[in-house]
Coordinates of C-alpha atoms in Angstrom, one line a residue:
X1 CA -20.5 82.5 14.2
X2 CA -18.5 79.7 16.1
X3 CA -16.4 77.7 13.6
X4 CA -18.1 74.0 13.0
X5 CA -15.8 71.1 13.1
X6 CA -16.1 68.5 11.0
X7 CA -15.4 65.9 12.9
X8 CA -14.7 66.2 16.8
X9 CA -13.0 63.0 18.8
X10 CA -13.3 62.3 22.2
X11 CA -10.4 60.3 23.4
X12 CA -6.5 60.2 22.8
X13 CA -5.6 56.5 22.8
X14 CA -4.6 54.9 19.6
X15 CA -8.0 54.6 18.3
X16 CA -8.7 58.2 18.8
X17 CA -5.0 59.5 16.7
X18 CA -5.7 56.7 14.0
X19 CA -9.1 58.1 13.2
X20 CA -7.8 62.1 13.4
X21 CA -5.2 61.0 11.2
X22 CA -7.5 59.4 8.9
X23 CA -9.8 62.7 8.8
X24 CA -7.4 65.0 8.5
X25 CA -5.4 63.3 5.4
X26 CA -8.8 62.9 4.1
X27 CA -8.9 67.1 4.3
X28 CA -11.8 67.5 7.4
X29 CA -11.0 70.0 9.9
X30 CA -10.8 67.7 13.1
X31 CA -10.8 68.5 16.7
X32 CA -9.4 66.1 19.5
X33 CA -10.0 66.4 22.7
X34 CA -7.8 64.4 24.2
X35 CA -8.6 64.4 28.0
X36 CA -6.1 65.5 31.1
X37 CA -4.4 62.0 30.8
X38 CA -3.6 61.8 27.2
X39 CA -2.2 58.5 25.1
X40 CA -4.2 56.0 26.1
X41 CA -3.6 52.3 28.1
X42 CA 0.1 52.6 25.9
X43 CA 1.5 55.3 28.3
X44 CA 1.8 52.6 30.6
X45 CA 3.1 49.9 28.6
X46 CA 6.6 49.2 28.1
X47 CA 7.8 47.6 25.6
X48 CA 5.7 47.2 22.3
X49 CA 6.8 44.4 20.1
X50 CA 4.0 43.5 18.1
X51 CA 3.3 46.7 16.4
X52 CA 4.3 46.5 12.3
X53 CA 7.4 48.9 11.5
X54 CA 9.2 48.6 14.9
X55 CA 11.5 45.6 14.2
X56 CA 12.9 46.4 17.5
X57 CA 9.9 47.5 19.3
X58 CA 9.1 50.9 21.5
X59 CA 7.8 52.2 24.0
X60 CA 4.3 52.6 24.4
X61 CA 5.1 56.6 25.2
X62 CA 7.3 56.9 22.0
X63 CA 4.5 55.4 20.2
X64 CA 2.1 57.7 21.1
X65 CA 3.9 60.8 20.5
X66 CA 4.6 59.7 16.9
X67 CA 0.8 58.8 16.9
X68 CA 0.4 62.5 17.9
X69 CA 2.6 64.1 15.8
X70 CA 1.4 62.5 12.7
X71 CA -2.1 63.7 13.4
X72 CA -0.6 67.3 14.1
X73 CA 0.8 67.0 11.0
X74 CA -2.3 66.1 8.8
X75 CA -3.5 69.1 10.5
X76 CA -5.7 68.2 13.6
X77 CA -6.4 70.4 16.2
X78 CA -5.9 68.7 20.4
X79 CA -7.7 70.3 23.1
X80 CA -5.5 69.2 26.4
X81 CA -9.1 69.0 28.6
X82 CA -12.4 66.4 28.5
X83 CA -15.6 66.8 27.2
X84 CA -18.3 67.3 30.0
X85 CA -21.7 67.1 27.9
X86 CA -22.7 66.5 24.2
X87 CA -25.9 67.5 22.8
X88 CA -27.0 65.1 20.2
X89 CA -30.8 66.7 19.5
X90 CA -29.9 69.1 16.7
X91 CA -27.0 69.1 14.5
X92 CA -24.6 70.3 14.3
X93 CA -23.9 68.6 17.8
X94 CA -22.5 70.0 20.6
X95 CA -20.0 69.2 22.8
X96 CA -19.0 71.4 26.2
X97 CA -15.9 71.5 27.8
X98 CA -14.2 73.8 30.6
X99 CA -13.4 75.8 27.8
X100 CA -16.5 76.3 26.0
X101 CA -18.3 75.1 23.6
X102 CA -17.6 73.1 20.3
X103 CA -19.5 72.3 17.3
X104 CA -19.3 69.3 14.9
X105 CA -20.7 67.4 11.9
X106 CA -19.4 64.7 13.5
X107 CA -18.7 63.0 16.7
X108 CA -16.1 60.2 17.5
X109 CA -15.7 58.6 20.6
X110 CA -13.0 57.0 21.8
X111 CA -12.4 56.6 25.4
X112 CA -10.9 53.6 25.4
X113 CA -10.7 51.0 28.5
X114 CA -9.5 51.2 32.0
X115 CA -7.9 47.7 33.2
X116 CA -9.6 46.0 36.4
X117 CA -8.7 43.8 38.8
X118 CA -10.4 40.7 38.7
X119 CA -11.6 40.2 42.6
X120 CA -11.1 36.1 41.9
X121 CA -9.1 33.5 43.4
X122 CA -8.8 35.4 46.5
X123 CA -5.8 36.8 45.5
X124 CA -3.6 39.2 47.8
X125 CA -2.6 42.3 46.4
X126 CA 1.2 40.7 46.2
X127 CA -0.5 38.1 43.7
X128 CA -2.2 41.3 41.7
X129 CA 0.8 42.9 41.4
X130 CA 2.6 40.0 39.4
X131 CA -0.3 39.9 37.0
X132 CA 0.5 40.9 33.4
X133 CA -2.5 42.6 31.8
X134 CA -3.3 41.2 27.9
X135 CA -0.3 42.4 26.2
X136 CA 2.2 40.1 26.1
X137 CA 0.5 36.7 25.0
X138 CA -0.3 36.0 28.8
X139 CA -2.6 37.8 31.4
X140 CA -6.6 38.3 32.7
X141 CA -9.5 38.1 29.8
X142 CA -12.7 39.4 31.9
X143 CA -16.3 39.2 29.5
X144 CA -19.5 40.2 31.4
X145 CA -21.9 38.0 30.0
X146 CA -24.7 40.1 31.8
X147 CA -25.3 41.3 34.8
X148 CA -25.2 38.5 37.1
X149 CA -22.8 36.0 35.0
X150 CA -19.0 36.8 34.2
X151 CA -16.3 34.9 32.5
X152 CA -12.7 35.4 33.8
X153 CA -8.9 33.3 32.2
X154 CA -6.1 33.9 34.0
X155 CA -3.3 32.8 31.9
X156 CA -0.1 32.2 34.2
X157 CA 3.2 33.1 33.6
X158 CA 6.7 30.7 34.1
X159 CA 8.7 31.7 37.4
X160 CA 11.8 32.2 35.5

């Protein structure tokens, strides 16, 4: 009989490690699948300064592998490949991937966000590119009201 995980996440970003992490110390067996492009919108961020116990910051990267390693180390299992379909009629669940097919008490999803350029202002695509996303105290805040009525800020940075 195919082994039933108790708790399966979907999604590698920091939301995804912090609840494996949580899981595992709490002594689930966990599964992550953590997609073909792990870590989350911090593999492309530089510099993180605003994280506690970093006095000098790091590197989005660096922080992920740590994130990683820590859940590792609490004992969770990665799959390196995304989840194509999850069957939520009957439990345990289901989830199916390339490899096969995964069983779980539990099901955690965490895909994150993909960033999105804001098609406002008539902006060239040498205006885009000098655009910081939220991260630094400055950048583009997009909330979709509903479907016909969006709110955009465009905070601006100094030319220094």
């Amino acid at each position: 009989m195919a082994k039933v995980y108790d708790v399966i996440i979907i999604g590698s970003g920091p939301s995804g490690y912090t609840a494996a992490i949580y899981a595992a110390r709490a002594n689930l067996s966990v599964l992550m699948f953590q997609g073909y492009e792990t870590g989350g919108q911090l593999m492309q961020t530089t510099d993180v300064e605003n994280y506690p116990g970093f006095e000098e910051g790091i590197l989005g990267p660096d922080m992920m592998e740590k994130f990683e390693a820590q859940a590792r180390r609490f004992g969770t299992e990665m799959l390196t490949e995304d989840v194509t379909a999850v069957d939520f009629n009957q439990r345990p669940f289901t989830l199916t991937a390339n490899s096969g097919e995964y069983r779980t008490r539990a099901v955690i999803i965490s895909t994150g966000a993909s960033a999105q350029w804001l098609g406002l202002l008539n902006a060239t695509d040498e205006q885009r590119q000098q655009w910081e996303l939220i991260g630094r105290g400055a950048g583009i805040h997009w909330e979709t009201v509903d479907e016909d009525i969006s709110v955009a800020g465009l905070l601006g940075l100094p030319n220094d």
